[in-house]
XYZ file of C-alpha atoms in Angstrom:
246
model
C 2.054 2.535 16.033
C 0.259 -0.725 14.236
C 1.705 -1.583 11.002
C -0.827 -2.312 8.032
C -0.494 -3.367 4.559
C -1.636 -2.007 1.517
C -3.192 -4.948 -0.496
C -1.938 -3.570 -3.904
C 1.781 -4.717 -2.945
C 0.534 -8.592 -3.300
C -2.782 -7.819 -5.998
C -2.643 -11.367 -7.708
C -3.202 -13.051 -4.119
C -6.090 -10.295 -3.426
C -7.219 -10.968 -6.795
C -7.490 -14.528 -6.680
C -8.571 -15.251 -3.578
C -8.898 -12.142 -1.366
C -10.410 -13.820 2.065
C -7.439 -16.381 2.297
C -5.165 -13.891 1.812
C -6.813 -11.911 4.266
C -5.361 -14.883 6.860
C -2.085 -15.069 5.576
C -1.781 -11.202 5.776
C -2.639 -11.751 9.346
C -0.599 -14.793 9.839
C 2.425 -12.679 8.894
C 1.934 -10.022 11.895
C -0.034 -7.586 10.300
C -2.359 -5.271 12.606
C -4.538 -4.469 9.711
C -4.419 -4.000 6.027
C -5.818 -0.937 3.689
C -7.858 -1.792 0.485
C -7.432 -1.155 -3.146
C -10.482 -3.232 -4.932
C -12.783 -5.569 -2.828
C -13.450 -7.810 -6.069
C -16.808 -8.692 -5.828
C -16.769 -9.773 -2.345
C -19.937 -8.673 0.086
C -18.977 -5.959 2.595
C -21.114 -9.012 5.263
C -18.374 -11.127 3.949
C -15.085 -8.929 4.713
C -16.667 -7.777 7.656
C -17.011 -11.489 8.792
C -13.537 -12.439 7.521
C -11.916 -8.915 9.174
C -13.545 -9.967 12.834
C -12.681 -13.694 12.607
C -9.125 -12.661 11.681
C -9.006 -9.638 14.178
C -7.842 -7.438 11.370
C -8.554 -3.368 11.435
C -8.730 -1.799 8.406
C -6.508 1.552 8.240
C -8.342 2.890 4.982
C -9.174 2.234 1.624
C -8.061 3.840 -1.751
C -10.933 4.972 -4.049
C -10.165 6.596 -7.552
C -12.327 10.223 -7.311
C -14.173 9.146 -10.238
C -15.946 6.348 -7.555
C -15.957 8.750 -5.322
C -18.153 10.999 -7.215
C -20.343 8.862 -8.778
C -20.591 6.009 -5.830
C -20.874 8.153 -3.173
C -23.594 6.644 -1.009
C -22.871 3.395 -2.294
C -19.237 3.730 -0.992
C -20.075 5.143 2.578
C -22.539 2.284 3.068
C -20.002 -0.421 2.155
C -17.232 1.159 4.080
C -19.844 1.746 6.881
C -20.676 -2.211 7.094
C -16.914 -2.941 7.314
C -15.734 -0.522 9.526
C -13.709 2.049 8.154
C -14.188 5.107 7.935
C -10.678 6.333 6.008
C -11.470 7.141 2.386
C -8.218 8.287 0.198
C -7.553 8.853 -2.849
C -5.010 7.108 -4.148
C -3.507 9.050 -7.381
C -4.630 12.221 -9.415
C -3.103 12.597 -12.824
C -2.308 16.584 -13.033
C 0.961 17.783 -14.428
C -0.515 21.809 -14.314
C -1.629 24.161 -11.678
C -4.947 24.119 -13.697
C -5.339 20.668 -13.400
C -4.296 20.534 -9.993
C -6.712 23.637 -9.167
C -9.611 21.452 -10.638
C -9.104 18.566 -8.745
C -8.817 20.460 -5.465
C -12.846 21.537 -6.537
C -13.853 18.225 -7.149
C -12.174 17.345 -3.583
C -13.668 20.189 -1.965
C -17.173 19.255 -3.214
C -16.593 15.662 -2.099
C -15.258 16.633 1.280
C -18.160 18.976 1.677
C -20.768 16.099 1.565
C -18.604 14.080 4.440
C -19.233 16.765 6.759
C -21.051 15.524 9.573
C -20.353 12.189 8.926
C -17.178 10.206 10.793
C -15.498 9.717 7.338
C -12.345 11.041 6.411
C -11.402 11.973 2.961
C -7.992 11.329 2.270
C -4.645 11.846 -0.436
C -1.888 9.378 -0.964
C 0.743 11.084 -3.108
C 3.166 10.093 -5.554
C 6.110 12.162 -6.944
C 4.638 14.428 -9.678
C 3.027 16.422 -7.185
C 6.492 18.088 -6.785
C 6.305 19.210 -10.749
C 4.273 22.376 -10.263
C 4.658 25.006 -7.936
C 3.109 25.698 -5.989
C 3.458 22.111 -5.042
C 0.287 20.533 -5.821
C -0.316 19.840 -1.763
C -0.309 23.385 -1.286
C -3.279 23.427 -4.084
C -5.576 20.851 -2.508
C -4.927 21.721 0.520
C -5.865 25.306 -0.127
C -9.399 24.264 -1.248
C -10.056 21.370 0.835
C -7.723 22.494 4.097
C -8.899 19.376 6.366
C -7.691 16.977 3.532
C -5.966 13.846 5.325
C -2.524 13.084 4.249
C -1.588 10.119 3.670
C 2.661 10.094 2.848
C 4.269 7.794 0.744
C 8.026 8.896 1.888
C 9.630 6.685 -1.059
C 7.724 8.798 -3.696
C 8.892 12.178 -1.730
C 12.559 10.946 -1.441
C 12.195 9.892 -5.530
C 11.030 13.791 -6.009
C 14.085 14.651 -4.317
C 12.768 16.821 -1.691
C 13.844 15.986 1.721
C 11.510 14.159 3.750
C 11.784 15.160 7.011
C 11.676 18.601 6.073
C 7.787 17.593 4.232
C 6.480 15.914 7.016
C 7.305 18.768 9.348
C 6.054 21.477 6.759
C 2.713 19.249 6.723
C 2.463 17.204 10.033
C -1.206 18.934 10.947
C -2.842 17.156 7.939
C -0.379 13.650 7.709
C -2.149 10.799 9.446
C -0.135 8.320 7.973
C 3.145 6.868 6.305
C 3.428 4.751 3.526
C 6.742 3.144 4.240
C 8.880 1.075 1.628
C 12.458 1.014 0.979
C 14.421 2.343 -2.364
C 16.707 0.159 -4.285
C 19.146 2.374 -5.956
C 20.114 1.055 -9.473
C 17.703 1.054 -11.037
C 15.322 3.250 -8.543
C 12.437 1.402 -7.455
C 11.139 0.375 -4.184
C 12.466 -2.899 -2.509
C 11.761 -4.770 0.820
C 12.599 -2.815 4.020
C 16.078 -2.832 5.767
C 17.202 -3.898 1.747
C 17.752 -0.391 0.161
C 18.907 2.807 0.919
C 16.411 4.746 2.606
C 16.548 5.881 6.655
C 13.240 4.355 7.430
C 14.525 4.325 11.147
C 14.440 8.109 10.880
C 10.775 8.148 9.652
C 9.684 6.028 12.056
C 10.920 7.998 15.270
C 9.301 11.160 13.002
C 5.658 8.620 13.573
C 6.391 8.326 17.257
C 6.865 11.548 18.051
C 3.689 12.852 16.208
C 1.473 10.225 16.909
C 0.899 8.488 14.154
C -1.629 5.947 15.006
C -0.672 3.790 11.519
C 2.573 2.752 9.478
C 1.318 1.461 6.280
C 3.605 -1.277 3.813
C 3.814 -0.919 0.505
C 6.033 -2.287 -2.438
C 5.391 -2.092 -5.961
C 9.115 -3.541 -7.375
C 10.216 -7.102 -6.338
C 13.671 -7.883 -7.130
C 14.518 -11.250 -5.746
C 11.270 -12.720 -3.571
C 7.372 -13.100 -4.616
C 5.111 -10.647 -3.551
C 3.597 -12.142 -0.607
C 7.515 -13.062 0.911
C 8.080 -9.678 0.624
C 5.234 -9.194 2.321
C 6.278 -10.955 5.183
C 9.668 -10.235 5.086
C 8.352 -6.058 5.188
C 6.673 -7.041 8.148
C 9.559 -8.277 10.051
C 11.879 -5.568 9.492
C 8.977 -2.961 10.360
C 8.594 -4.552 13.358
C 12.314 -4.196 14.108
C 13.120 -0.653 13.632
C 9.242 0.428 15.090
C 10.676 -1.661 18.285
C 13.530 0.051 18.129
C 12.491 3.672 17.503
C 9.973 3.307 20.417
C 12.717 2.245 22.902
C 14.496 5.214 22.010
């Protein structure tokens, strides 16, 4: 299993200058990273960066609205860099109508990727447990190849138990989003810090294969950004050792 990092958890660094945090990200361990924004930089020029560093890129998060109206666009730049892992990264529906009409617009975007080597892809968050049926059970209906990408903090927020969702949906999960959950108040923290059995996930990844384990943190409590960053790394490293040996 390669760990990655999505680029959100340290945006000001991406934002500012994106290629030299590229090298730190790889400095710190990281076997590749996953996108969210390429601010204005060439696809030649993180291609370039990517091979120099010997990063991999695990996917990048488009809004559906790019998606939609990008489409070529997208496929050409994600074609020039490598990847081929297009997700989605949020989709605001509180209804089973809404839900029901973004598992059309899906299914129309996942139609035109047939016959191509991309992969369309969700990331989910914790509202998706607000309608029932659950609004996985929606998408997937409509677009039943859709790639899963798990964020286990956000399922563990929802309440529901995780192991229990990743077996219920292991055919369409290829991959974790792993952070850990500070209790009071509830928001994610740096791995090994909170309360969350990330071991337990991570022997769930081994024994299904799971080619990546992706970082993420969105609430830093006592280090920057990019130390968390590094410190995530670290413990990752520790309990994917671990759950490997075992």
């Amino acid at each position: 299993m390669k760990i990655s990092l999505q680029l959100w958890s340290i945006q000001d660094a991406v934002k500012e200058d994106l290629l030299a945090t590229l090298k730190q990200v790889k400095r710190f361990g990281y076997d590749g990273v996953e996108f969210a924004g390429y601010f204005d930089h060439s696809a030649e020029d993180i291609k370039m960066c990517l091979d120099e560093l010997g990063l991999e890129v695990s996917g990048t998060h488009y809004p559906i609205e790019q998606l939609e109206e990008h489409f070529e666009e997208v496929l050409l730049f994600e074609e020039t860099i490598g990847n081929h892992n297009l997700i989605v990264p949020y989709l605001d529906g509180h209804t089973v109508e809404e839900w029901g009409n973004y598992a059309k617009r899906m299914a129309r975007i996942q139609e035109k990727l047939v016959g191509t080597p991309f992969r369309l892809g969700y990331h989910n968050h914790a509202h998706e447990f607000d309608v029932t049926p659950h609004a996985f059970d929606i998408l997937l209906e409509k677009v039943p190849t859709l790639a899963l990408e798990v964020d286990t903090f956000w399922v563990a927020y929802a309440k529901y138990p995780v192991i229990a969702f990743l077996d219920q949906y292991q055919k369409n999960i290829n991959w974790l989003h792993i952070k850990d959950m500070q209790e009071e108040p509830i928001e994610s923290t740096e791995i090994s810090s909170g309360v969350l059995p990330i071991k337990t996930y991570l022997k769930w990844a081994k024994q299904h294969e799971m080619e990546w384990l992706i970082i993420e943190q969105e609430a830093f409590q006592r280090y920057v950004p990019l130390e968390s960053a590094q410190k995530n790394y670290r413990a990752l490293e520790i309990l994917r050792i671990e759950s490997e040996g075992n």
